[in-house]
Amino acid sequence: MNAKKDAKQTFTLTDNRSGQKYELPVVSGSMGPDVIDVRRLYNDTNCFTYDPGFTSTGSCGSKITYIDGDNGVLLYRGYPVDQLADNSDFPEVCYLLLYGELPTPDQKKKFEHDITYHTMLNEQLTYFFRGFRRDAHPMAVMCGVVGALSAFYHDSTDISDPKHRMIASYRLIAKMPTIAAMAYKFSMGQPFQYPLNDLTFAENFLHMMFGTPCEEYKVSPVLSKAIDRILILHADHEQNASTSTVRLAGSSGANPFACISAGIASLWGPAHGGANEAVLNMLEEIGDAKNIPEYVDRAKKKDDPFRLMGFGHRVYKNFDPRAKVMEKICHEVLNDLKIEDEPLLDIAVELERIALEDDYFIEKKLYPNVDFYSGIIFKALGIPTSLFTVLFAVARTVGWVAQWNEMIEDPSQKIGRPRQLYIGETARKFKPLHKRI
Ligand code: CMC
């Protein structure tokens, strides 16, 4: 961990049971809250820390992404995400996340070329899709096919070799859109579309999704620009559930394809990346603006599991900067596509208004998050609901691989192995079956 460790900065912990005091080092990063280094705590005190959900735990040092949740700040390698979404493009952001700096024109050209020339899948892999049911959820297909990449690309699974790690990273970034589009084509019963090397990353994705061999598919610049910006907004997000899953899986030395497959599984949940799909399902269920108060009331009830999907965030307690850009993109896309009457957007806007004025949401600091608007954009772009989270996975792959590489290069890296507070039975004697009546 490359951070400032000032010998004078310590945190004193008093064990009120014994009166014993312990000095714990305090470590400062380049920005954000200090951390108390508790690595010696168990050795010194015979106590663990207890933090279910890791609400107060920093699991690693990282130079990739910075979030200030109180002020709605999100930086990739120091650059604000809204500036990147407005001025950069997704391949450039991939380079930035992987290498730490924006590329020079030559570096950008080479990177784009290298990613483009890894977009094709081993043909044998295409048979995997045929093993799934046509109505399989595309995220289920993604978990399976991405995990299976390790059975094909043996020349990039030696994680101790930086070259192998980078080839695996490029392969994952490049092949994810191909796999995602194939999962869609399979569900539609349409032939797979192979990548085209003269298209950009976003254009290629749209071509593989919506093109058919029957006619030329002209990629709309509006759509490809919107996809590119959405990919940027989702590219990384610090130590969230799926990224922590990738790091934890990777900490045992597992190969990168298996680790990213684990990340996809974690992303799928509705509290995480699955929320974009859940938002659209919720808006459809609400059906009419007049029903909003009923759903807002349900979201506030303790005994009702319903939550307003697309609202709230573990870290953002003011606003989610991604949601701000997403809202802008949403209006641009609907304007560009001349969609004037989008009932779901009307419900979304009204829902946002009502929730933001509601004491419950104000008190708990629950604001629209990135997933609130992304579903409406995806719908307007003609992307089927079940593919929303897949798109999130396509974008987040670069964040996952950047974080995975950083973890492997970190000299303080160890296998991740949390401890627990045991609350089960104390030791007891085995009872033979005939006595258990
Ligand atoms: N609707 C109603 N109440 C909520 C909501 C919501 N969307 N989110 C949080 N709360 C309440 C929650 O019931 C709790 O109340 P209390 O203090 O009375 O127990 C309080 O707010 C704090 O919530 P929490 O669940 O302890 O907070 P968390 O940090 O563990 O969870 C979250 C964060 C994002 C999982 C949660 O806000 C949520 O489930 N939101 C809906 C799903 C969603 O939109 N997820 C996408 C997150 S952004 C994209 C991504 O990271 O993938």
Coordinates of C-alpha atoms and ligand atoms in Angstrom, one line a residue:
M1 CA 0.0 0.0 0.0
N2 CA 1.5 3.3 -1.1
A3 CA 0.1 5.7 1.4
K4 CA 1.4 8.2 4.0
K5 CA 2.0 6.6 7.3
D6 CA 2.9 9.3 9.9
A7 CA 4.4 7.7 13.0
K8 CA 2.8 10.4 15.1
Q9 CA -0.7 9.7 13.8
T10 CA -2.2 7.0 16.0
F11 CA -5.6 6.0 17.2
T12 CA -5.8 5.0 20.9
L13 CA -8.1 2.1 21.7
T14 CA -9.0 1.4 25.3
D15 CA -10.1 -2.1 26.4
N16 CA -12.5 -1.2 29.1
R17 CA -12.5 -4.8 30.3
S18 CA -8.8 -4.6 31.3
G19 CA -8.0 -0.9 31.1
Q20 CA -5.3 -1.8 28.6
K21 CA -4.6 0.9 25.9
Y22 CA -3.5 0.1 22.3
E23 CA -2.0 2.5 19.8
L24 CA -3.2 1.8 16.3
P25 CA -1.4 3.5 13.3
V26 CA -3.5 6.0 11.3
V27 CA -2.8 6.0 7.5
S28 CA -3.7 8.9 5.2
G29 CA -4.4 8.5 1.5
S30 CA -4.0 11.3 -1.1
M31 CA -7.7 12.3 -0.5
G32 CA -10.6 11.0 1.6
P33 CA -10.9 9.8 5.2
D34 CA -7.9 8.4 7.0
V35 CA -7.9 4.7 7.8
I36 CA -7.0 3.0 11.1
D37 CA -4.6 0.2 10.4
V38 CA -6.0 -2.8 12.3
R39 CA -3.9 -5.5 10.9
R40 CA -2.1 -6.2 14.2
L41 CA -5.3 -5.9 16.2
Y42 CA -6.0 -9.6 16.6
N43 CA -2.4 -10.4 17.5
D44 CA -2.3 -7.6 20.1
T45 CA -5.8 -7.7 21.6
N46 CA -7.2 -11.2 20.7
C47 CA -10.3 -9.3 19.2
F48 CA -11.5 -9.0 15.6
T49 CA -13.3 -6.0 14.2
Y50 CA -17.0 -6.6 13.4
D51 CA -18.4 -4.9 10.3
P52 CA -21.0 -6.8 8.4
G53 CA -21.5 -5.3 5.0
F54 CA -18.1 -3.6 5.3
T55 CA -19.6 -0.2 6.1
S56 CA -16.5 1.1 7.8
T57 CA -13.8 -1.2 6.3
G58 CA -11.2 -0.3 3.7
S59 CA -10.2 -3.6 2.1
C60 CA -7.2 -2.3 0.1
G61 CA -5.2 0.7 -1.0
S62 CA -6.1 1.7 -4.6
K63 CA -5.0 4.4 -7.0
I64 CA -7.8 3.8 -9.5
T65 CA -11.1 5.5 -8.5
Y66 CA -12.0 8.0 -5.8
I67 CA -15.5 8.7 -4.5
D68 CA -16.5 11.5 -2.1
G69 CA -20.1 10.4 -1.4
D70 CA -21.0 13.5 0.6
N71 CA -20.2 15.8 -2.3
G72 CA -21.1 13.6 -5.2
V73 CA -17.6 13.3 -6.5
L74 CA -16.4 10.4 -8.7
L75 CA -12.9 10.5 -10.2
Y76 CA -11.2 8.0 -12.4
R77 CA -7.4 8.3 -11.9
G78 CA -8.1 11.9 -10.7
Y79 CA -10.4 12.9 -13.6
P80 CA -14.1 13.8 -12.9
V81 CA -16.4 11.2 -14.5
D82 CA -18.6 13.9 -16.0
Q83 CA -15.6 15.5 -17.8
L84 CA -14.6 12.1 -19.2
A85 CA -18.2 11.4 -20.3
D86 CA -18.4 14.8 -22.1
N87 CA -14.9 14.9 -23.6
S88 CA -13.4 11.4 -23.8
D89 CA -14.5 8.0 -25.2
F90 CA -14.7 4.6 -23.7
P91 CA -11.4 3.1 -25.1
E92 CA -9.5 6.1 -23.8
V93 CA -11.1 5.6 -20.4
C94 CA -10.2 1.9 -20.5
Y95 CA -6.6 2.9 -21.1
L96 CA -6.7 5.5 -18.3
L97 CA -8.1 2.9 -15.8
L98 CA -5.6 0.3 -16.8
Y99 CA -2.5 2.4 -17.1
G100 CA -3.2 5.4 -14.9
E101 CA -2.8 8.1 -17.5
L102 CA -4.7 9.3 -20.6
P103 CA -3.1 7.9 -23.7
T104 CA -1.1 9.9 -26.2
P105 CA -2.5 9.8 -29.8
D106 CA -0.1 6.9 -30.7
Q107 CA -0.9 5.0 -27.5
K108 CA -4.6 5.4 -28.1
K109 CA -4.3 4.2 -31.7
K110 CA -2.4 1.1 -30.7
F111 CA -4.7 0.4 -27.8
E112 CA -7.8 0.6 -29.9
H113 CA -6.2 -1.6 -32.6
D114 CA -5.2 -4.2 -30.0
I115 CA -8.7 -4.2 -28.4
T116 CA -10.3 -4.4 -31.8
Y117 CA -8.1 -7.4 -32.8
H118 CA -9.2 -9.4 -29.7
T119 CA -13.0 -9.0 -30.2
M120 CA -13.5 -12.3 -32.0
L121 CA -14.3 -15.4 -29.9
N122 CA -12.7 -18.8 -30.4
E123 CA -15.3 -20.4 -32.7
Q124 CA -15.6 -23.4 -30.4
L125 CA -17.0 -21.1 -27.7
T126 CA -20.0 -20.2 -29.9
Y127 CA -21.2 -23.8 -29.3
F128 CA -21.5 -23.0 -25.6
F129 CA -24.5 -20.8 -26.3
R130 CA -26.4 -23.6 -28.0
G131 CA -26.2 -25.5 -24.7
F132 CA -28.4 -22.9 -22.9
R133 CA -32.2 -22.6 -23.1
R134 CA -33.3 -19.9 -25.4
D135 CA -35.1 -18.2 -22.6
A136 CA -32.1 -18.2 -20.3
H137 CA -31.4 -14.9 -18.6
P138 CA -28.4 -13.3 -20.5
M139 CA -26.6 -12.8 -17.2
A140 CA -26.7 -16.5 -16.5
V141 CA -25.2 -17.0 -20.0
M142 CA -22.6 -14.4 -19.3
C143 CA -21.5 -16.1 -16.0
G144 CA -21.1 -19.4 -17.9
V145 CA -19.4 -18.2 -21.1
V146 CA -17.0 -15.8 -19.4
G147 CA -16.0 -18.4 -16.9
A148 CA -15.4 -20.8 -19.8
L149 CA -12.9 -18.4 -21.4
S150 CA -10.3 -19.9 -19.1
A151 CA -10.7 -23.2 -20.9
F152 CA -9.7 -21.6 -24.2
Y153 CA -7.1 -19.0 -23.5
H154 CA -4.4 -20.9 -21.7
D155 CA -1.7 -18.6 -22.9
S156 CA -3.0 -15.8 -20.6
T157 CA -3.7 -17.5 -17.3
D158 CA -0.3 -17.3 -15.7
I159 CA -1.1 -14.6 -13.2
S160 CA 2.5 -14.1 -12.1
D161 CA 3.4 -12.9 -15.7
P162 CA 2.5 -9.2 -16.3
K163 CA 2.2 -9.9 -20.0
H164 CA -0.3 -12.7 -19.5
R165 CA -2.2 -10.5 -17.2
M166 CA -2.4 -7.7 -19.7
I167 CA -3.4 -10.1 -22.6
A168 CA -6.1 -11.5 -20.4
S169 CA -7.3 -8.0 -19.6
Y170 CA -7.5 -7.0 -23.2
R171 CA -9.2 -10.2 -24.1
L172 CA -11.9 -9.6 -21.4
I173 CA -12.5 -6.0 -22.4
A174 CA -12.7 -6.9 -26.1
K175 CA -14.7 -10.0 -25.9
M176 CA -17.4 -9.0 -23.5
P177 CA -19.5 -7.1 -26.0
T178 CA -19.2 -10.0 -28.4
I179 CA -20.4 -12.5 -25.7
A180 CA -23.2 -10.1 -24.6
A181 CA -24.4 -9.6 -28.2
M182 CA -24.2 -13.4 -28.8
A183 CA -26.3 -14.1 -25.7
Y184 CA -28.9 -11.7 -27.1
K185 CA -28.8 -13.1 -30.6
F186 CA -29.2 -16.6 -29.2
S187 CA -32.2 -15.6 -27.1
M188 CA -33.8 -14.1 -30.3
G189 CA -33.0 -17.2 -32.5
Q190 CA -31.0 -15.0 -34.8
P191 CA -27.6 -15.8 -36.3
F192 CA -24.5 -14.4 -34.4
Q193 CA -23.0 -11.3 -35.9
Y194 CA -19.2 -11.3 -36.0
P195 CA -17.4 -8.1 -35.0
L196 CA -16.3 -5.6 -37.7
N197 CA -12.9 -4.1 -37.3
D198 CA -13.7 -0.8 -38.9
L199 CA -16.2 0.1 -36.2
T200 CA -15.6 1.7 -32.9
F201 CA -16.2 -0.2 -29.6
A202 CA -19.7 1.2 -29.2
E203 CA -20.6 0.9 -32.9
N204 CA -19.4 -2.7 -33.0
F205 CA -21.5 -3.6 -30.0
L206 CA -24.7 -2.1 -31.7
H207 CA -23.8 -3.9 -35.0
M208 CA -23.4 -7.2 -33.2
M209 CA -26.7 -6.7 -31.3
F210 CA -28.9 -5.4 -34.0
G211 CA -27.3 -6.3 -37.3
T212 CA -28.5 -9.3 -39.4
P213 CA -26.9 -11.0 -42.4
C214 CA -29.9 -9.9 -44.5
E215 CA -29.2 -6.2 -44.8
E216 CA -26.6 -3.7 -43.9
Y217 CA -27.0 -2.3 -40.4
K218 CA -26.3 1.4 -40.3
V219 CA -25.1 2.4 -36.8
S220 CA -26.8 5.5 -35.6
P221 CA -24.2 8.1 -34.3
V222 CA -26.7 9.1 -31.6
L223 CA -27.0 5.6 -30.3
S224 CA -23.3 4.8 -30.4
K225 CA -22.5 8.1 -28.7
A226 CA -25.0 7.4 -25.9
I227 CA -23.7 3.8 -25.5
D228 CA -20.1 5.1 -25.3
R229 CA -21.0 7.6 -22.6
I230 CA -23.0 5.1 -20.6
L231 CA -20.0 2.7 -20.8
I232 CA -17.7 5.5 -19.4
L233 CA -20.1 6.2 -16.5
H234 CA -20.2 2.5 -15.5
A235 CA -16.5 1.8 -16.1
D236 CA -15.3 1.6 -12.4
H237 CA -16.7 2.4 -9.0
E238 CA -14.1 1.7 -6.4
Q239 CA -14.6 -1.3 -4.0
N240 CA -18.3 -2.1 -4.7
A241 CA -19.7 -5.6 -4.3
S242 CA -18.7 -7.0 -7.7
T243 CA -15.2 -5.5 -7.7
S244 CA -14.6 -6.8 -4.1
T245 CA -15.8 -10.2 -5.4
V246 CA -13.3 -10.0 -8.2
R247 CA -10.5 -9.1 -5.8
L248 CA -11.5 -11.7 -3.3
A249 CA -11.7 -14.4 -6.0
G250 CA -8.4 -13.3 -7.4
S251 CA -6.7 -13.1 -4.0
S252 CA -6.5 -16.9 -4.0
G253 CA -4.6 -16.9 -7.3
A254 CA -7.7 -17.9 -9.4
N255 CA -7.4 -17.1 -13.2
P256 CA -8.8 -13.7 -14.4
F257 CA -11.6 -15.2 -16.5
A258 CA -12.9 -17.1 -13.5
C259 CA -12.6 -13.9 -11.3
I260 CA -14.5 -11.8 -13.8
S261 CA -17.2 -14.5 -14.0
A262 CA -17.5 -14.2 -10.2
G263 CA -17.8 -10.4 -10.6
I264 CA -20.6 -10.8 -13.1
A265 CA -22.5 -13.1 -10.7
S266 CA -22.2 -10.5 -8.0
L267 CA -23.3 -7.6 -10.3
W268 CA -26.4 -9.5 -11.3
G269 CA -28.2 -8.9 -7.9
P270 CA -30.9 -6.2 -7.8
A271 CA -29.2 -4.3 -5.0
H272 CA -26.2 -3.8 -7.4
G273 CA -26.1 -3.9 -11.2
G274 CA -29.4 -5.7 -11.5
A275 CA -31.1 -2.5 -10.3
N276 CA -31.3 -1.1 -13.8
E277 CA -33.5 -3.9 -14.9
A278 CA -35.5 -3.8 -11.7
V279 CA -36.1 0.0 -12.2
L280 CA -37.8 -0.6 -15.5
N281 CA -39.8 -3.5 -14.2
M282 CA -40.9 -1.2 -11.2
L283 CA -41.9 1.7 -13.5
E284 CA -43.9 -0.7 -15.6
E285 CA -45.6 -2.1 -12.5
I286 CA -46.4 1.4 -11.3
G287 CA -48.0 1.9 -14.7
D288 CA -49.4 5.4 -14.1
A289 CA -48.2 8.5 -12.2
K290 CA -51.4 8.4 -10.1
N291 CA -50.1 5.1 -8.5
I292 CA -46.8 6.6 -7.4
P293 CA -47.9 7.6 -3.8
E294 CA -48.9 4.0 -3.1
Y295 CA -45.5 2.7 -4.2
V296 CA -43.7 5.4 -2.2
D297 CA -45.7 4.5 0.9
R298 CA -44.8 0.8 0.4
A299 CA -41.1 1.7 0.1
K300 CA -41.3 3.4 3.5
K301 CA -43.0 0.5 5.3
K302 CA -40.6 -1.6 7.4
D303 CA -42.7 -4.8 7.0
D304 CA -42.8 -4.5 3.2
P305 CA -39.7 -5.7 1.3
F306 CA -40.4 -3.3 -1.6
R307 CA -37.8 -0.6 -2.1
L308 CA -37.7 2.1 -4.7
M309 CA -35.3 0.7 -7.2
G310 CA -32.7 3.1 -8.5
F311 CA -32.8 5.0 -5.2
G312 CA -30.2 5.1 -2.5
H313 CA -26.5 4.3 -2.4
R314 CA -24.1 3.0 0.2
V315 CA -21.6 5.8 -0.5
Y316 CA -23.5 8.7 -2.2
K317 CA -25.4 10.6 0.5
N318 CA -26.0 13.7 -1.5
F319 CA -26.3 12.8 -5.2
D320 CA -24.8 10.2 -7.6
P321 CA -22.8 12.2 -10.1
R322 CA -23.4 9.4 -12.7
A323 CA -27.1 9.9 -12.3
K324 CA -26.8 13.6 -13.2
V325 CA -25.0 12.8 -16.4
M326 CA -27.3 9.9 -17.1
E327 CA -30.4 12.2 -16.7
K328 CA -28.8 14.5 -19.3
I329 CA -28.1 11.7 -21.7
C330 CA -31.6 10.4 -21.2
H331 CA -33.2 13.7 -22.3
E332 CA -30.7 14.0 -25.2
V333 CA -31.5 10.5 -26.5
L334 CA -35.2 10.9 -26.2
N335 CA -34.9 14.3 -28.1
D336 CA -32.6 12.9 -30.7
L337 CA -34.8 9.9 -31.3
K338 CA -37.9 12.2 -31.3
I339 CA -39.5 10.2 -28.6
E340 CA -41.9 12.8 -27.1
D341 CA -44.3 10.6 -25.3
E342 CA -42.4 8.1 -23.1
P343 CA -44.8 7.2 -20.3
L344 CA -42.1 5.5 -18.3
L345 CA -40.0 8.6 -18.3
D346 CA -43.0 10.7 -17.2
I347 CA -43.5 8.2 -14.3
A348 CA -39.8 8.3 -13.5
V349 CA -39.7 12.1 -13.4
E350 CA -42.7 12.3 -11.2
L351 CA -41.5 9.5 -8.9
E352 CA -38.2 11.3 -8.5
R353 CA -40.0 14.6 -7.7
I354 CA -42.3 13.0 -5.1
A355 CA -39.5 10.9 -3.5
L356 CA -37.1 13.9 -3.3
E357 CA -39.7 15.9 -1.4
D358 CA -40.6 13.1 1.0
D359 CA -39.2 13.3 4.6
Y360 CA -38.3 9.6 4.6
F361 CA -36.1 9.9 1.6
I362 CA -34.7 13.2 2.7
E363 CA -33.8 12.0 6.2
K364 CA -32.2 8.8 4.9
K365 CA -30.4 10.7 2.1
L366 CA -31.8 8.5 -0.6
Y367 CA -31.3 10.0 -4.1
P368 CA -31.6 8.6 -7.6
N369 CA -28.6 6.5 -8.5
V370 CA -27.0 5.7 -11.8
D371 CA -29.5 2.9 -12.5
F372 CA -32.5 5.2 -12.2
Y373 CA -32.2 6.7 -15.6
S374 CA -30.0 4.1 -17.4
G375 CA -33.0 1.7 -17.8
I376 CA -35.1 4.4 -19.6
I377 CA -32.2 5.2 -22.0
F378 CA -31.6 1.5 -22.7
K379 CA -35.3 1.1 -23.4
A380 CA -35.3 4.1 -25.8
L381 CA -32.2 2.6 -27.5
G382 CA -34.2 -0.6 -28.2
I383 CA -32.1 -2.7 -25.8
P384 CA -34.2 -5.5 -24.2
T385 CA -34.7 -5.2 -20.4
S386 CA -32.9 -8.5 -19.6
L387 CA -29.8 -7.1 -21.3
F388 CA -29.5 -3.9 -19.1
T389 CA -27.3 -5.5 -16.5
V390 CA -25.3 -7.2 -19.2
L391 CA -24.4 -3.8 -20.6
F392 CA -23.3 -2.8 -17.1
A393 CA -21.1 -5.8 -17.0
V394 CA -19.6 -4.9 -20.4
A395 CA -18.7 -1.5 -19.1
R396 CA -17.5 -2.6 -15.7
T397 CA -15.1 -5.3 -17.0
V398 CA -12.3 -2.7 -17.5
G399 CA -12.8 -1.6 -13.8
W400 CA -12.7 -5.2 -12.7
V401 CA -9.5 -6.1 -14.6
A402 CA -7.8 -2.8 -13.6
Q403 CA -8.6 -3.5 -9.9
W404 CA -7.5 -7.2 -10.3
N405 CA -4.2 -6.2 -11.8
E406 CA -3.6 -3.6 -9.1
M407 CA -4.3 -6.2 -6.4
I408 CA -1.8 -8.7 -7.9
E409 CA 0.9 -6.0 -8.1
D410 CA 0.3 -4.9 -4.5
P411 CA 3.1 -6.3 -2.3
S412 CA 0.8 -6.3 0.7
Q413 CA -1.7 -8.5 -1.1
K414 CA -2.7 -11.7 0.8
I415 CA -5.5 -14.1 0.3
G416 CA -8.7 -12.4 1.5
R417 CA -9.9 -14.2 4.5
P418 CA -12.4 -12.4 6.8
R419 CA -13.1 -13.7 10.3
Q420 CA -16.5 -13.9 12.1
L421 CA -18.3 -13.5 15.3
Y422 CA -19.4 -17.1 16.0
I423 CA -23.0 -17.2 17.4
G424 CA -23.8 -20.9 17.0
E425 CA -23.8 -23.9 19.3
T426 CA -20.8 -24.4 21.6
A427 CA -19.0 -27.7 21.3
R428 CA -21.2 -30.7 22.0
K429 CA -21.0 -34.5 21.8
F430 CA -22.2 -36.4 18.8
K431 CA -25.5 -38.1 19.3
P432 CA -26.0 -41.4 17.4
L433 CA -29.0 -41.6 15.1
H434 CA -31.0 -44.0 17.2
K435 CA -30.8 -41.6 20.2
R436 CA -32.2 -38.6 18.1
I437 CA -35.9 -39.2 18.6
Ligands
CMC1 N1 -36.2 2.5 -0.9 C1 -36.6 2.6 0.3 N2 -35.9 2.6 1.4 C2 -34.5 2.5 1.2 C3 -34.0 2.4 -0.1 C4 -34.8 2.4 -1.2 N3 -34.4 2.3 -2.4 N4 -32.6 2.3 0.0 C5 -32.3 2.4 1.3 N5 -33.5 2.5 2.1 C6 -33.6 2.6 3.5 C7 -33.3 1.3 4.2 O1 -34.6 0.6 4.4 C8 -32.7 1.7 5.5 O2 -33.7 2.1 6.4 P1 -33.5 2.0 8.0 O3 -32.3 2.8 8.3 O4 -34.8 2.4 8.5 O5 -33.2 0.5 8.2 C9 -31.9 3.0 5.1 O6 -32.5 3.5 3.9 C10 -30.4 2.7 4.8 O7 -30.4 1.7 3.8 P2 -29.5 0.4 3.8 O8 -30.1 -0.7 3.1 O9 -29.0 0.1 5.2 O10 -28.3 1.0 2.9 P3 -27.2 0.2 2.2 O11 -26.0 1.1 2.0 O12 -26.9 -1.1 2.8 O13 -27.9 -0.1 0.7 C11 -28.5 0.0 -1.5 C12 -27.6 0.6 -0.4 C13 -28.1 0.7 -2.8 C14 -28.4 -1.5 -1.6 C15 -30.0 0.4 -1.2 O14 -30.2 1.8 -1.1 C16 -31.0 -0.2 -2.1 O15 -31.4 -1.4 -2.0 N6 -31.4 0.6 -3.2 C17 -32.3 0.0 -4.2 C18 -31.5 -0.8 -5.2 C19 -30.6 0.0 -6.1 O16 -31.1 1.0 -6.7 N7 -29.3 -0.4 -6.3 C20 -28.4 0.3 -7.2 C21 -27.2 0.9 -6.5 S1 -26.3 2.0 -7.5 C22 -25.6 0.9 -8.8 C23 -24.7 -0.1 -8.2 O17 -23.9 0.1 -7.3 O18 -24.7 -1.2 -8.8

